[in-house]
Coordinates of C-alpha atoms in Angstrom, one line a residue:
M106 CA 12.7 17.1 -19.0
T107 CA 11.4 18.3 -15.7
I108 CA 7.3 17.0 -15.2
L109 CA 5.0 19.1 -12.6
H110 CA 3.3 15.7 -10.9
L111 CA -0.4 16.6 -8.8
E112 CA -2.8 13.7 -7.3
T113 CA -5.7 14.9 -6.2
S114 CA -8.4 11.7 -7.5
T115 CA -9.2 10.6 -3.3
K116 CA -8.3 11.9 0.4
N117 CA -3.9 12.1 -0.3
C118 CA -3.6 15.6 -2.6
S119 CA 0.1 14.9 -3.3
V120 CA 3.0 17.3 -5.4
S121 CA 6.2 16.2 -6.6
I122 CA 8.7 17.4 -9.2
S123 CA 10.6 15.2 -11.5
R124 CA 13.2 15.2 -13.6
N125 CA 15.2 12.1 -15.9
S126 CA 13.7 10.1 -13.3
E127 CA 14.5 11.6 -10.0
L128 CA 12.7 12.6 -7.5
L129 CA 13.1 16.2 -6.3
C130 CA 11.0 17.1 -4.0
L131 CA 7.3 15.8 -3.0
C132 CA 4.3 17.8 -0.8
E133 CA 1.3 15.8 0.0
E134 CA -0.8 15.2 3.0
Y135 CA -3.6 12.8 3.2
D136 CA -7.2 14.9 4.5
N137 CA -10.0 13.3 6.0
N138 CA -12.3 16.9 5.1
Y139 CA -11.4 17.2 1.5
G140 CA -8.7 21.0 1.6
H141 CA -7.4 20.2 -1.5
A142 CA -8.5 23.1 -3.1
E143 CA -6.7 25.3 -0.4
K144 CA -3.7 23.6 -0.1
L145 CA -2.9 22.6 -3.9
H146 CA -1.6 25.9 -4.9
Q147 CA 0.7 25.7 -1.6
F148 CA 2.1 22.6 -2.2
V149 CA 2.9 23.2 -6.2
N150 CA 5.2 26.3 -4.3
W151 CA 6.8 23.7 -1.6
A152 CA 7.7 21.7 -4.1
L153 CA 8.9 24.0 -6.2
E154 CA 10.9 25.8 -3.7
G155 CA 12.0 21.7 -2.7
A156 CA 12.9 21.2 -6.5
E157 CA 14.8 25.1 -6.1
I158 CA 13.3 25.6 -9.6
S159 CA 11.5 27.7 -10.8
L160 CA 7.8 27.1 -12.4
N161 CA 9.3 28.4 -15.8
E162 CA 11.2 25.5 -16.0
I163 CA 8.1 23.0 -15.6
D164 CA 8.3 21.1 -19.3
A165 CA 5.2 19.8 -18.8
V166 CA 2.3 18.9 -16.1
C167 CA 1.5 15.5 -15.6
V168 CA -2.6 14.8 -13.3
S169 CA -4.8 12.1 -12.7
R170 CA -7.6 11.8 -14.1
G171 CA -9.5 9.5 -11.8
P172 CA -11.8 7.8 -11.2
G173 CA -12.1 8.9 -8.3
S174 CA -13.4 11.9 -6.0
Y175 CA -15.0 14.4 -8.5
T176 CA -14.3 18.3 -6.0
G177 CA -10.5 16.9 -5.7
L178 CA -10.6 15.7 -9.1
R179 CA -12.3 18.7 -11.0
I180 CA -9.0 20.8 -9.0
G181 CA -6.1 19.5 -9.4
V182 CA -7.2 18.8 -13.6
S183 CA -8.2 22.4 -13.5
A184 CA -5.2 23.9 -11.6
A185 CA -3.2 21.4 -14.5
K186 CA -5.1 23.3 -17.2
G187 CA -4.2 26.1 -15.7
F188 CA -0.3 25.7 -15.2
C189 CA -0.1 24.5 -18.9
F190 CA -2.3 27.0 -20.9
G191 CA -0.2 29.7 -19.0
L192 CA 3.5 28.1 -19.9
N193 CA 2.4 26.8 -23.2
I194 CA 3.8 22.8 -22.0
P195 CA 1.7 20.0 -22.2
L196 CA -0.8 18.0 -19.9
L197 CA 0.2 14.0 -19.8
S198 CA -2.2 12.1 -17.9
L199 CA -2.7 9.0 -16.0
N200 CA -5.3 7.3 -14.4
S201 CA -5.8 6.8 -10.5
L202 CA -5.6 3.3 -10.3
E203 CA -2.6 2.5 -12.3
I204 CA -0.5 4.9 -10.5
L205 CA -1.4 3.7 -7.2
A206 CA -0.6 0.3 -9.0
Q207 CA 2.8 0.7 -9.1
S208 CA 3.7 1.3 -5.3
Q209 CA 3.7 -2.3 -5.6
I210 CA 5.4 -3.8 -8.8
D211 CA 8.1 -6.2 -8.8
K212 CA 8.1 -7.5 -5.5
G213 CA 6.5 -10.8 -6.3
F214 CA 2.3 -10.7 -6.1
D215 CA 0.7 -12.5 -9.6
L216 CA -1.5 -9.2 -9.6
I217 CA -1.8 -5.9 -8.2
I218 CA -5.9 -5.5 -6.9
P219 CA -5.9 -1.2 -6.0
M220 CA -9.1 0.0 -5.5
I221 CA -10.6 3.2 -4.6
D222 CA -13.5 3.3 -2.3
A223 CA -16.8 4.2 -4.1
R224 CA -18.8 4.2 -1.8
R225 CA -21.3 1.1 0.4
M226 CA -19.7 -1.7 -1.1
E227 CA -18.5 -0.4 -4.1
V228 CA -15.1 0.1 -5.2
Y229 CA -13.4 1.1 -8.9
T230 CA -10.8 -1.2 -9.8
A231 CA -8.9 -2.6 -12.3
K232 CA -6.5 -5.9 -12.9
F233 CA -2.5 -5.2 -12.9
D234 CA 0.3 -8.2 -13.1
G235 CA 3.2 -8.1 -11.3
S236 CA 5.4 -5.0 -13.5
G237 CA 2.5 -3.2 -13.1
N238 CA 1.0 -3.5 -16.6
Q239 CA -2.9 -3.7 -16.7
I240 CA -4.9 -6.2 -17.9
S241 CA -8.7 -5.7 -17.0
Q242 CA -11.1 -2.6 -17.7
I243 CA -11.1 0.1 -15.2
E244 CA -14.6 -0.6 -13.4
A245 CA -16.9 0.5 -10.7
K246 CA -17.6 -3.2 -9.1
I247 CA -20.4 -4.0 -6.3
L248 CA -17.8 -7.1 -3.5
D249 CA -19.7 -9.9 -2.9
E250 CA -17.9 -13.4 -1.5
S251 CA -18.0 -14.4 -4.9
S252 CA -16.0 -10.8 -5.7
F253 CA -11.7 -11.8 -7.7
R254 CA -13.0 -15.9 -6.6
E255 CA -11.6 -17.5 -9.7
W256 CA -8.4 -15.8 -9.3
A257 CA -8.3 -17.2 -5.7
D258 CA -5.3 -19.4 -6.8
K259 CA -2.9 -16.4 -7.8
K260 CA -0.6 -13.9 -5.2
I261 CA -3.0 -11.1 -5.1
V262 CA -2.0 -7.6 -3.2
F263 CA -4.8 -5.2 -2.5
I264 CA -3.8 -1.5 -2.2
G265 CA -5.9 1.2 -2.2
D266 CA -8.9 2.5 0.4
G267 CA -10.9 0.4 -1.5
V268 CA -9.3 -2.1 0.7
E269 CA -10.3 -1.6 4.3
K270 CA -14.0 -2.8 3.3
S271 CA -12.6 -5.3 1.0
K272 CA -10.8 -7.0 3.7
E273 CA -13.7 -8.6 5.9
I274 CA -15.9 -10.3 3.0
L275 CA -12.9 -11.5 0.1
N276 CA -11.5 -14.8 1.0
L277 CA -9.0 -15.7 -0.7
P278 CA -6.3 -17.3 0.5
N279 CA -3.1 -15.7 -1.6
A280 CA -3.9 -12.7 -1.1
S281 CA -2.7 -9.5 1.3
F282 CA -3.9 -6.3 2.1
I283 CA -2.1 -3.5 2.6
E284 CA -3.7 -0.3 4.0
G285 CA -2.3 3.3 4.5
I286 CA -1.4 3.3 0.9
H287 CA -3.0 6.0 -1.4
P288 CA -2.0 7.3 -5.3
S289 CA 0.3 9.8 -4.5
A290 CA 1.9 12.1 -7.1
K291 CA 5.9 10.1 -6.0
N292 CA 4.7 7.4 -8.0
M293 CA 4.1 9.3 -11.5
I294 CA 7.4 9.5 -12.9
R295 CA 8.0 7.0 -14.4
I296 CA 4.9 6.3 -16.7
A297 CA 4.4 9.8 -17.1
E298 CA 8.1 10.6 -18.4
N299 CA 7.3 7.8 -20.9
K300 CA 4.5 9.6 -22.3
F301 CA 6.0 12.5 -22.5
A302 CA 9.1 11.1 -24.3
Q303 CA 6.5 9.5 -27.1
K304 CA 4.9 12.3 -26.9
T305 CA 1.3 10.9 -26.1
F306 CA -0.3 14.4 -24.1
E307 CA -3.3 15.6 -23.9
D308 CA -5.0 18.4 -25.8
V309 CA -5.7 20.8 -22.9
A310 CA -8.7 22.5 -24.0
Y311 CA -11.0 19.6 -24.3
F312 CA -9.4 17.4 -21.8
E313 CA -11.9 15.9 -18.9
P314 CA -11.8 14.1 -15.8
F315 CA -12.3 10.6 -16.2
Y316 CA -15.2 10.0 -13.7
L317 CA -16.6 6.9 -14.9
K318 CA -20.1 7.3 -13.2
E319 CA -22.1 10.2 -13.0
F320 CA -21.9 12.8 -10.3
V321 CA -25.1 12.3 -7.9
A322 CA -25.3 15.0 -5.3
G323 CA -26.8 13.7 -2.3
P324 CA -29.1 16.2 0.3
K325 CA -27.8 19.3 2.1
K326 CA -26.1 18.6 5.4
L327 CA -27.5 21.4 7.6

């Protein structure tokens, strides 16, 4: 199976192509200005060139459904649906937190807690065991000094762009805080292939991003 993976839930615009569990090519860039609309299709073209395959060889598209940036998610999902409609291939989706968690599986942690910044002291988060299995619901959590205190005896790793603010207030003796890790299309391969094998496909016509929270427009910048 050959799968095109699109990850646009954060400031990291990421595209990869895999074939039978092998990463053929990865194109990604972290951009504070959210340049996904300009970059995503160029990254797809570069990934196809790097993998030395044509778009017609793609068997499925896997996209991050969120939570995360409203704009980023809309861009990624719209592109994924367009490819699936145009090529008549199935659509797969993963949540952005499970993609983050894949970067830390089997590294000796009891808990993997990815965090995506949701502004102020709020993050999108969920808990995963050391093998990357999700063990709690995704939530929008406001952080304070008591957050995750019930897990203080566990060896925890916090990852994602919510780490910078969380490490300032969380006092957990067994916790590690790793900055600079973002959801990446290279970490979508294993779960996407499992879903493809099980034919866990999305309805392309009705599929929408998982925003978790309703969009609230801010004041217009002058």
